[in-house]
PDB file of C-alpha atoms in Angstrom:
ATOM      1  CA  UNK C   1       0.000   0.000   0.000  1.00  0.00           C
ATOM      2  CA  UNK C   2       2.109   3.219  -1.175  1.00  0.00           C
ATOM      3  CA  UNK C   3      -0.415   5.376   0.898  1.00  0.00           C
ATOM      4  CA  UNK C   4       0.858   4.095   3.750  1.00  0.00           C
ATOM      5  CA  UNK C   5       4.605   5.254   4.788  1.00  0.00           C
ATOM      6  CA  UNK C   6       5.117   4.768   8.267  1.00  0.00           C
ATOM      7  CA  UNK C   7       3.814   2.392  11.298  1.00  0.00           C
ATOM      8  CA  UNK C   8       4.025   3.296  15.026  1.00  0.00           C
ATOM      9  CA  UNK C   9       3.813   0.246  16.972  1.00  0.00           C
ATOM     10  CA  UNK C  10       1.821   1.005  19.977  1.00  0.00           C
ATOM     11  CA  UNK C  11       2.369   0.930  22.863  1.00  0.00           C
ATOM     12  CA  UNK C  12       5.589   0.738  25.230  1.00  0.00           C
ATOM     13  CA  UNK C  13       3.601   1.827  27.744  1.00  0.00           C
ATOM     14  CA  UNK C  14       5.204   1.066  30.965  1.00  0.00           C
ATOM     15  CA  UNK C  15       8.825   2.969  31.402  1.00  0.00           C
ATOM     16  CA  UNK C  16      10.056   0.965  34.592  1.00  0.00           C
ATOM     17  CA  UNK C  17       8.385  -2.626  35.088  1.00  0.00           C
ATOM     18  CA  UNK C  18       9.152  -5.371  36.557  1.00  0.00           C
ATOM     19  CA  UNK C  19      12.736  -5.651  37.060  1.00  0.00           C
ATOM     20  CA  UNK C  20      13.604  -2.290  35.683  1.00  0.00           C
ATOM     21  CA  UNK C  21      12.822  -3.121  32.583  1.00  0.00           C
ATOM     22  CA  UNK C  22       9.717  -1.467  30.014  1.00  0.00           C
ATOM     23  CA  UNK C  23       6.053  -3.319  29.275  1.00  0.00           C
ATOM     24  CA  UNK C  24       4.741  -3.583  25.940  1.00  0.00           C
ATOM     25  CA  UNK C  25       1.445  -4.163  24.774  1.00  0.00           C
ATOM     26  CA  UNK C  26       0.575  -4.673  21.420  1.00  0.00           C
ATOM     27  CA  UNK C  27      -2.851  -5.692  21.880  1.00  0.00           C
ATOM     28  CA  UNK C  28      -3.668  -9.175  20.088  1.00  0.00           C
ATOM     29  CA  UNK C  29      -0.675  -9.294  18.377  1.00  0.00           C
ATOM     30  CA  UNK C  30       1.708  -9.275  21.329  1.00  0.00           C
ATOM     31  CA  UNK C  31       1.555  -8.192  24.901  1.00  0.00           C
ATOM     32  CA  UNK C  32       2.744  -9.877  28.524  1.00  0.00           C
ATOM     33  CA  UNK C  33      -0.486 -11.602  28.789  1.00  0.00           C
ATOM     34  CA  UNK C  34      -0.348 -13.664  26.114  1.00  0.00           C
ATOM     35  CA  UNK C  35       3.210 -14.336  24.904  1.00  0.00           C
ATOM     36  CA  UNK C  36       6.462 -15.601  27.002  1.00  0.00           C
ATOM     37  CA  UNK C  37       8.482 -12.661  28.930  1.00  0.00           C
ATOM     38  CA  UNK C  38      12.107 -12.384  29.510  1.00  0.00           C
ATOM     39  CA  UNK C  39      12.645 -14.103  33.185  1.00  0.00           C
ATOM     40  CA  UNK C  40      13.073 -11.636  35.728  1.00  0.00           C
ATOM     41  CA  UNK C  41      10.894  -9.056  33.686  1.00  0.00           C
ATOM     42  CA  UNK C  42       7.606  -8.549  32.516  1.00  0.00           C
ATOM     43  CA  UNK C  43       8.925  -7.774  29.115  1.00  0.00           C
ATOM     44  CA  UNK C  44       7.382  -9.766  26.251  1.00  0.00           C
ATOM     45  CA  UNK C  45       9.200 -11.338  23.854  1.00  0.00           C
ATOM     46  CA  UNK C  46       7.465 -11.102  20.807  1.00  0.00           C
ATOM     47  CA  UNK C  47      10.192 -11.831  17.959  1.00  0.00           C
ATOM     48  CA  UNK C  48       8.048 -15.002  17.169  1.00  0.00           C
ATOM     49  CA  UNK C  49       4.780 -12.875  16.686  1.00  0.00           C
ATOM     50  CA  UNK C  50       6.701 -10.003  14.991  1.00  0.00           C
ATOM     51  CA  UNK C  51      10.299 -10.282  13.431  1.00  0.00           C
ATOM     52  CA  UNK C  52       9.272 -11.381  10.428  1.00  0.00           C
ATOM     53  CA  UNK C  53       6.932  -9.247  10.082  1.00  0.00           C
ATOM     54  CA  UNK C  54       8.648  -6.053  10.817  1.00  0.00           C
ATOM     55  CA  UNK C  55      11.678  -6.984   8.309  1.00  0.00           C
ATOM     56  CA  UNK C  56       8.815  -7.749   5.654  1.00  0.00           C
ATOM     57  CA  UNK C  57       7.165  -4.167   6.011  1.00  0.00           C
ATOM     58  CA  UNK C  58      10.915  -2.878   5.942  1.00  0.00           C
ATOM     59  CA  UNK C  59      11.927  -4.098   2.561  1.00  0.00           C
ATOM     60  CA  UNK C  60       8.759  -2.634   1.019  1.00  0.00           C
ATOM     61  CA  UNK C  61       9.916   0.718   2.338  1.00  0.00           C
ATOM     62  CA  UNK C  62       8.297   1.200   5.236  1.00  0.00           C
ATOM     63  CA  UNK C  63       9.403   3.157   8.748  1.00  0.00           C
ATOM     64  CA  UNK C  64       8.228   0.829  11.721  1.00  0.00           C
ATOM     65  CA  UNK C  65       8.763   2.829  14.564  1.00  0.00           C
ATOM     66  CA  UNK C  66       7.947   2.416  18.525  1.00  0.00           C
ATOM     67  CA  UNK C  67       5.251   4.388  19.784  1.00  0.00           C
ATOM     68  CA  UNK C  68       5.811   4.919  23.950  1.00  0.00           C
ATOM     69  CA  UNK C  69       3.043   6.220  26.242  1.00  0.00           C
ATOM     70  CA  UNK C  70      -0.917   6.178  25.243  1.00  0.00           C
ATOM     71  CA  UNK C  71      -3.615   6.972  27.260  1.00  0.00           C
ATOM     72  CA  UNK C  72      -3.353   4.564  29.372  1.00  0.00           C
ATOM     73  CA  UNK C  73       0.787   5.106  29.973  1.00  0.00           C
ATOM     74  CA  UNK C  74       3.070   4.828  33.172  1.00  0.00           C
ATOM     75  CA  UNK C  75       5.723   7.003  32.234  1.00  0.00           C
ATOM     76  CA  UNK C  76       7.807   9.810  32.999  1.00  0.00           C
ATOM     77  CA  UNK C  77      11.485  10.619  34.638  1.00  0.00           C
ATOM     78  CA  UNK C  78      12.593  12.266  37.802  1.00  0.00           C
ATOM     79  CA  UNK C  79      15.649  13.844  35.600  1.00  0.00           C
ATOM     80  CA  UNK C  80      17.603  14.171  32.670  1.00  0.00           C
ATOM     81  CA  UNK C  81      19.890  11.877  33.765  1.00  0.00           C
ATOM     82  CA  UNK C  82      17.437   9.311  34.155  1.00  0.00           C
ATOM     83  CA  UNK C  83      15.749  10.223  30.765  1.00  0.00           C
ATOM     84  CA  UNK C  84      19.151   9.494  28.862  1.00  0.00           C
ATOM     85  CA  UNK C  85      19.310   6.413  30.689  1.00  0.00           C
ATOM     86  CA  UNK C  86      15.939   5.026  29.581  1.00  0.00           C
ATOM     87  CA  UNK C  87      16.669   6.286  26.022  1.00  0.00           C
ATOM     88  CA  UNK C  88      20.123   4.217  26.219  1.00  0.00           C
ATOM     89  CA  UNK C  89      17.896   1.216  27.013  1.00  0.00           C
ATOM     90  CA  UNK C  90      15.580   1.901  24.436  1.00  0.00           C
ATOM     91  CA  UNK C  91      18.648   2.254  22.217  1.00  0.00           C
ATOM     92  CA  UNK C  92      19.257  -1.258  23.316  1.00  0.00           C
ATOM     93  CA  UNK C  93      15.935  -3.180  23.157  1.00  0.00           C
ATOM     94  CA  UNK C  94      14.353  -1.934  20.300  1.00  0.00           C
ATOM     95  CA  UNK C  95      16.821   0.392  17.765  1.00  0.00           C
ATOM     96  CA  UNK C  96      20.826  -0.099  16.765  1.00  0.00           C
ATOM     97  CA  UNK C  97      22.083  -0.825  20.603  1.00  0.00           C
ATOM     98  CA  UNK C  98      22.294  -4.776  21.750  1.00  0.00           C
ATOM     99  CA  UNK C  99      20.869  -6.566  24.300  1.00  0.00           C
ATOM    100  CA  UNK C 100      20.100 -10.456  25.213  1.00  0.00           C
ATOM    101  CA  UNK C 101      16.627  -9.308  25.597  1.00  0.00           C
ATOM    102  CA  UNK C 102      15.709  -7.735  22.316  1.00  0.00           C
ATOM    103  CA  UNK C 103      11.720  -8.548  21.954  1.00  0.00           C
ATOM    104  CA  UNK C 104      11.796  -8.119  18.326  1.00  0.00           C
ATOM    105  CA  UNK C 105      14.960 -10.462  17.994  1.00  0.00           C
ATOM    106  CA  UNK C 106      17.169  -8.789  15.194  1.00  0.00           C
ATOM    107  CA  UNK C 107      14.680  -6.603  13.620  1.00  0.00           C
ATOM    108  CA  UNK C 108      16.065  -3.188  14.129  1.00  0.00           C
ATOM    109  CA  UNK C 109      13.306  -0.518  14.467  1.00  0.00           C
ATOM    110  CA  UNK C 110      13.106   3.068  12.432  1.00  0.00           C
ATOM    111  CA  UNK C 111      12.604   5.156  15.411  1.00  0.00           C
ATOM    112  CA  UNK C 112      10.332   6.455  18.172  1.00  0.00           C
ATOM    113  CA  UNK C 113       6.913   7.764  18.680  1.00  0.00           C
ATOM    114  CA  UNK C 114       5.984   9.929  22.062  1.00  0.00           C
ATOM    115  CA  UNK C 115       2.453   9.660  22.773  1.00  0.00           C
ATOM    116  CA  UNK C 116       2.606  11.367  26.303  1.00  0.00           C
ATOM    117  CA  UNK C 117      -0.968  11.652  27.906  1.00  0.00           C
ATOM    118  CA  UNK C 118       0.099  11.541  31.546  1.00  0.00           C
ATOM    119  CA  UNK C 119       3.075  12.034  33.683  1.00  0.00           C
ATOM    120  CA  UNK C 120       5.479  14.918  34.561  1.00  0.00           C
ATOM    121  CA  UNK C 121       6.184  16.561  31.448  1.00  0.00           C
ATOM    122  CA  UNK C 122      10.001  17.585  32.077  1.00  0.00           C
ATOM    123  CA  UNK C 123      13.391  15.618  30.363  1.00  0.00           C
ATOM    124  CA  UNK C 124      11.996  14.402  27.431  1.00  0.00           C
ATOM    125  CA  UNK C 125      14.146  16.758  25.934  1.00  0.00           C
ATOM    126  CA  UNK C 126      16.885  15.424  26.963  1.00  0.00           C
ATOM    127  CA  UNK C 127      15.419  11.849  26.143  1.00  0.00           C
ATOM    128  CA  UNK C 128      15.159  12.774  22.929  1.00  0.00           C
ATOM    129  CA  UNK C 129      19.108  14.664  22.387  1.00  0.00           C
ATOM    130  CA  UNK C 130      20.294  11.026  23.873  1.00  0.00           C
ATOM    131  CA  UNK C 131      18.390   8.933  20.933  1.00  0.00           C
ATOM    132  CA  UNK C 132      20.184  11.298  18.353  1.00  0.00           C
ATOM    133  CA  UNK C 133      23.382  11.242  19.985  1.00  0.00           C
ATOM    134  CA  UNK C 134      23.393   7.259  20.202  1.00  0.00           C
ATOM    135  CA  UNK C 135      22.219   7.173  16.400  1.00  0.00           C
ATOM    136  CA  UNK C 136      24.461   9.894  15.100  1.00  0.00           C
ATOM    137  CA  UNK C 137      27.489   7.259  14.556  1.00  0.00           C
ATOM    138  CA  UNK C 138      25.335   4.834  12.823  1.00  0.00           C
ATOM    139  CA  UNK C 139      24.973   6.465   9.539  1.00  0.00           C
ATOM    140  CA  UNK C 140      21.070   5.532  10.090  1.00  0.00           C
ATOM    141  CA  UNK C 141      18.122   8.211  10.110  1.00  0.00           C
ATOM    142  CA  UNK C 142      16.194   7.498  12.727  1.00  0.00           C
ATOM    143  CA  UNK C 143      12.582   9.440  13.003  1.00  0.00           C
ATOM    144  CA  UNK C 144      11.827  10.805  15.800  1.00  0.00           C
ATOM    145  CA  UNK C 145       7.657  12.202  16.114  1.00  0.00           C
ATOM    146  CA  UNK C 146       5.301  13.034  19.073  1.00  0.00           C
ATOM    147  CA  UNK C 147       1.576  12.710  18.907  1.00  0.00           C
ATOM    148  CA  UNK C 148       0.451  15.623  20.844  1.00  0.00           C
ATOM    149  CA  UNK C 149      -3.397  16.278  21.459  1.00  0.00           C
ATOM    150  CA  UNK C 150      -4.316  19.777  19.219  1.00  0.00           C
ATOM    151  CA  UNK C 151      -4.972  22.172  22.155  1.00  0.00           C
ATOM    152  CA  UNK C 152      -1.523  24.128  22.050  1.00  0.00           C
ATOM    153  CA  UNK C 153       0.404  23.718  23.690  1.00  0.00           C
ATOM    154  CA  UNK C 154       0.144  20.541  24.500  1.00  0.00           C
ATOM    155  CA  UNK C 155       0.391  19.917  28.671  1.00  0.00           C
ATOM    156  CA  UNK C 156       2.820  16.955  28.573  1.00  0.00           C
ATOM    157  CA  UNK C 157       5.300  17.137  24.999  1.00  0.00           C
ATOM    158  CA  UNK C 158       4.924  20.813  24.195  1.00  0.00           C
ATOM    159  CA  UNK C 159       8.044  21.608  25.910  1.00  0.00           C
ATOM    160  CA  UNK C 160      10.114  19.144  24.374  1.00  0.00           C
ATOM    161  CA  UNK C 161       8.819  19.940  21.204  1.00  0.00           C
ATOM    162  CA  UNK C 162      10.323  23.675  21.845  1.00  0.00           C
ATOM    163  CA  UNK C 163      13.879  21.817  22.664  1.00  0.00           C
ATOM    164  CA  UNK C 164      14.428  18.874  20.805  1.00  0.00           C
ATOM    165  CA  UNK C 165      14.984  17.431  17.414  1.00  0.00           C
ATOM    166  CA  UNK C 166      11.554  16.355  16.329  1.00  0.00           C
ATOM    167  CA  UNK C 167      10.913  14.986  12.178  1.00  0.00           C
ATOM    168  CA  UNK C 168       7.347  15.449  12.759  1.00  0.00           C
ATOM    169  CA  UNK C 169       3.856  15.764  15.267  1.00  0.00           C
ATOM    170  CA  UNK C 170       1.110  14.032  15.062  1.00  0.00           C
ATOM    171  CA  UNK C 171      -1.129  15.847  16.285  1.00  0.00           C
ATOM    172  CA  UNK C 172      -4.708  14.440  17.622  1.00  0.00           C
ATOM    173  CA  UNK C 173      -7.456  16.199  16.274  1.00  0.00           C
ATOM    174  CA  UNK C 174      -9.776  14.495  18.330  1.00  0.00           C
ATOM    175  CA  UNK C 175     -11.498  14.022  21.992  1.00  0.00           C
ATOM    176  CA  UNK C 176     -10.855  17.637  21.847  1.00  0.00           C
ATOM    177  CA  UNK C 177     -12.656  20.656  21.335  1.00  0.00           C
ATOM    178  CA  UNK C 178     -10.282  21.268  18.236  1.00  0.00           C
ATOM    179  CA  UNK C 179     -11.406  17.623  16.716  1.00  0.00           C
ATOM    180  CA  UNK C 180     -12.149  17.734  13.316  1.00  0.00           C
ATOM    181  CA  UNK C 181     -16.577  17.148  13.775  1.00  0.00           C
ATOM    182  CA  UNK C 182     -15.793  21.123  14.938  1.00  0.00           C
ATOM    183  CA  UNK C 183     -14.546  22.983  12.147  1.00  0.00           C
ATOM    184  CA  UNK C 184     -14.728  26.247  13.824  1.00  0.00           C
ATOM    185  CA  UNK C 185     -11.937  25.152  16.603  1.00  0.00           C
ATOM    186  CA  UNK C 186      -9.996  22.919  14.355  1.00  0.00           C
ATOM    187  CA  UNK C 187      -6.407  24.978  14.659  1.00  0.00           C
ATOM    188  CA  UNK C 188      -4.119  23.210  12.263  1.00  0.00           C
ATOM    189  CA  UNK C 189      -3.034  26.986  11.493  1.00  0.00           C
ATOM    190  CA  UNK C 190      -1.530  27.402  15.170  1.00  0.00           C
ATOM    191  CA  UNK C 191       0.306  23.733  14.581  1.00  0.00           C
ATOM    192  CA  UNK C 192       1.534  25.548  11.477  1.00  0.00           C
ATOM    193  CA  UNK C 193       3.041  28.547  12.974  1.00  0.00           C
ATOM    194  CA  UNK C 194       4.477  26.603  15.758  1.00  0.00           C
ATOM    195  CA  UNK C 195       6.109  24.806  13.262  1.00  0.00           C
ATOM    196  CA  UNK C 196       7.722  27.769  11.776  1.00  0.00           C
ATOM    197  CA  UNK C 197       8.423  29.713  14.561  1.00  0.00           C
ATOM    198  CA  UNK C 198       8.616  28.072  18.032  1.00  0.00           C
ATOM    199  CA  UNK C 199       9.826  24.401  16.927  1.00  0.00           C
ATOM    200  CA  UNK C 200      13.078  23.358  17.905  1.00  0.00           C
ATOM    201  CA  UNK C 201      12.852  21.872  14.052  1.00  0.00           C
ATOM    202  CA  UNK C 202      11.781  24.445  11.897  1.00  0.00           C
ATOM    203  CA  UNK C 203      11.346  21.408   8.945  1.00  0.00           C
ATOM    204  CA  UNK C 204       9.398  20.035  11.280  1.00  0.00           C
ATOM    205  CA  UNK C 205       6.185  18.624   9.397  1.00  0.00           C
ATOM    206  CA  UNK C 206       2.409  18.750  10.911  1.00  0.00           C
ATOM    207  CA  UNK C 207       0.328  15.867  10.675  1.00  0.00           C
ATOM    208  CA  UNK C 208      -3.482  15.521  10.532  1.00  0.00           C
ATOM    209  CA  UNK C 209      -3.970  12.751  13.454  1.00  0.00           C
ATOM    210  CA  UNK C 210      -7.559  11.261  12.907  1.00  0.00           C
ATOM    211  CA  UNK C 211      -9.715   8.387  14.252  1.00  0.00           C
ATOM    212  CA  UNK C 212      -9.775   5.080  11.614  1.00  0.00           C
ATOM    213  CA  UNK C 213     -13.570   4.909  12.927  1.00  0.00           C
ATOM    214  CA  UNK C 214     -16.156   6.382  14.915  1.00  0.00           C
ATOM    215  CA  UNK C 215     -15.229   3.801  18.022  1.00  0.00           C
ATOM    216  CA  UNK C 216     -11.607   4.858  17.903  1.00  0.00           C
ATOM    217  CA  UNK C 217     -12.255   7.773  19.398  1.00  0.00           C
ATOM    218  CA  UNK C 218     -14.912   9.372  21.711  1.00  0.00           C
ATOM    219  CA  UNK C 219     -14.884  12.684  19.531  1.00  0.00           C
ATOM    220  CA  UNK C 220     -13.530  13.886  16.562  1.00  0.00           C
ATOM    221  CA  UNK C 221     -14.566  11.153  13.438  1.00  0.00           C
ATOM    222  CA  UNK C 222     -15.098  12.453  10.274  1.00  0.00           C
ATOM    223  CA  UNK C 223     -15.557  10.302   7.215  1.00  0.00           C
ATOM    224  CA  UNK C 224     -13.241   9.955   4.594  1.00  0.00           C
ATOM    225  CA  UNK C 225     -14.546  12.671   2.059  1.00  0.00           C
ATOM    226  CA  UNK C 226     -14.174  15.379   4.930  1.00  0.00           C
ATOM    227  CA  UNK C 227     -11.088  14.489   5.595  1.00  0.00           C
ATOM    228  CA  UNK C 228      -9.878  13.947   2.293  1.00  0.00           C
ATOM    229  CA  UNK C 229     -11.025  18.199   1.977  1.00  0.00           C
ATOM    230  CA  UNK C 230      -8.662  18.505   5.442  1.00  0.00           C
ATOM    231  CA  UNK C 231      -6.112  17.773   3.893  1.00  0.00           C
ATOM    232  CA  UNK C 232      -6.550  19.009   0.740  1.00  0.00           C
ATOM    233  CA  UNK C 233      -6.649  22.017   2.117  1.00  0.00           C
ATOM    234  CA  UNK C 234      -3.715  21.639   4.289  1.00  0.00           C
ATOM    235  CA  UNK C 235      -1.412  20.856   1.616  1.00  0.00           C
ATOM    236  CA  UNK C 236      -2.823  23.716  -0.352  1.00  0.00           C
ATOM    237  CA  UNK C 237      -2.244  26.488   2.787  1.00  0.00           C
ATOM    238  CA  UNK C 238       0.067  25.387   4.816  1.00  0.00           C
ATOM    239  CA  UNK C 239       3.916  23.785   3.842  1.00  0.00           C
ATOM    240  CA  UNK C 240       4.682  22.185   7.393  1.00  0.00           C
ATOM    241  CA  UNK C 241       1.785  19.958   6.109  1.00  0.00           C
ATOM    242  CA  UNK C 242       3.029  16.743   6.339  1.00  0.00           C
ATOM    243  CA  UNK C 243       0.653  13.812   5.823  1.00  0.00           C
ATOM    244  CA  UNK C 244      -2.653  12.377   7.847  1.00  0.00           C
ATOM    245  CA  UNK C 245      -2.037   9.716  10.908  1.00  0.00           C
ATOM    246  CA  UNK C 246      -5.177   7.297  11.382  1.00  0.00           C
ATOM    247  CA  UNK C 247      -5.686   6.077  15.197  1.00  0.00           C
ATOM    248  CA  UNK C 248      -5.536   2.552  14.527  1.00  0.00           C
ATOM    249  CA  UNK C 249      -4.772   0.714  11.680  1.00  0.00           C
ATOM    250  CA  UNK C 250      -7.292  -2.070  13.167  1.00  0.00           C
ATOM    251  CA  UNK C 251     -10.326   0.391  12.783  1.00  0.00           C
ATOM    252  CA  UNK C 252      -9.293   2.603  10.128  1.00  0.00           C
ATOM    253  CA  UNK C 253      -9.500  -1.072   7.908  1.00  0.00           C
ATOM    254  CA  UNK C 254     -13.120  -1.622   9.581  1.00  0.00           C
ATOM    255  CA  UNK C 255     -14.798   1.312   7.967  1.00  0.00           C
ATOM    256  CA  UNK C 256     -12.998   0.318   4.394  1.00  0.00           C
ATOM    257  CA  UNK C 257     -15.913  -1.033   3.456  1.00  0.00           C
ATOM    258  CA  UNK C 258     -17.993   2.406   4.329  1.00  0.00           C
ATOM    259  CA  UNK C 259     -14.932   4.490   2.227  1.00  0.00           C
TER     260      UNK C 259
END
């Protein structure tokens, strides 16, 4: 599917579990529940459920990337130096770093997503300057996004997003007041001049982050033709435009047969 570029595997939601190390959930297709964890650790180890899989989606040119947080998240750091520390084990588990407990075996993720919904926001800043500084030697671009919700600025990434190298936003236009069912609200214009102006990136690129179906979100849906005008017109007005994110791939391929 050429329409499709990139895929956030969601979620890491856990920062410190069990034995110090991160929880992953990736609903039916992996999670702690239902697959084998590293001993010690409540760490699943999915490289059975999704190696193969990953590596597949790689050599037709897509990004797989990790997505950490969600709305449901246990995250957050006492201080930088414990933010570079968690991004060194991240390094480790899921990008270029090694580790014996690797859950996706030798599949090498693209790069990170930070959906922060709860939580102190400081030192993700400094999470972020550690990922680039451990993938700077590699020769390997690794993308770095956030998927903050659209009232700006956003109350647990927006000050990160002022001081750290972010590729893009995703940015939820929905179970807000600036969703995308209210037109009048809908701000992608203040993303925009963010973007230009306040972003530690000023390439940074905007997305238009949407529910895949009216139970993805509580607010927010709108069907395909409306947003199809969205971001038309985004493209048209606005060059940080960078694309539209569905929220999930599960129910945006529910309603395929209502597109």
């Amino acid at each position: 599917d050429d329409t499709i570029d990139t895929i956030p595997l969601a979620f890491l939601y856990i920062f410190q579990g069990t034995g110090g190390d991160p929880v992953i959930d990736f609903s039916n297709i992996c999670s702690q529940w239902d697959d084998p964890v590293f001993s010690g650790t409540a760490l699943a180890n999915c490289q059975s459920a999704m190696e193969a899989d990953i590596k597949l989606c790689q050599s037709k040119g897509k990004a797989i990337t990790l997505s950490l947080g969600g709305a449901t998240g246990q995250v957050g750091f006492s201080s930088d130096s414990q933010a570079q520390s968690f991004a060194t084990q991240v390094w480790n588990l899921f990008l270029g770093g090694s580790s014996s407990t690797r859950p996706f075996g030798t599949a090498i993720l693209d790069g990170l997503d930070l959906d922060i919904e709860s939580g102190t926001p400081a030192h993700y800043a400094a999470f972020v300057s550690q990922i680039r500084s451990l993938a700077a030697p590699t020769g390997k671009q690794y993308l770095i996004t956030a998927a903050p919700q659209c009232p700006y600025p956003d109350a647990y990434i927006g000050a990160a997003l002022n001081e750290a190298d972010f590729d893009a936003v995703y940015v939820q236009f929905y179970n807000n007041y600036c969703g995308l069912d209210q037109p009048s609200d809908y701000n992608f214009a203040t993303w925009d001049n963010w973007a230009k102006t306040t972003s530690f990136n000023k390439n940074v690129k905007v997305y238009i982050g949407a529910p895949g179906s009216p139970a993805a979100a509580g607010t927010g849906y709108v069907d395909v033709s409306t947003l199809a005008q969205y971001a038309a017109q985004a493209q048209t007005n606005y060059s940080s435009f960078g694309g539209v994110m569905m929220w999930d791939a599960d129910t945006a391929y529910s309603t395929l047969s209502v597109w």
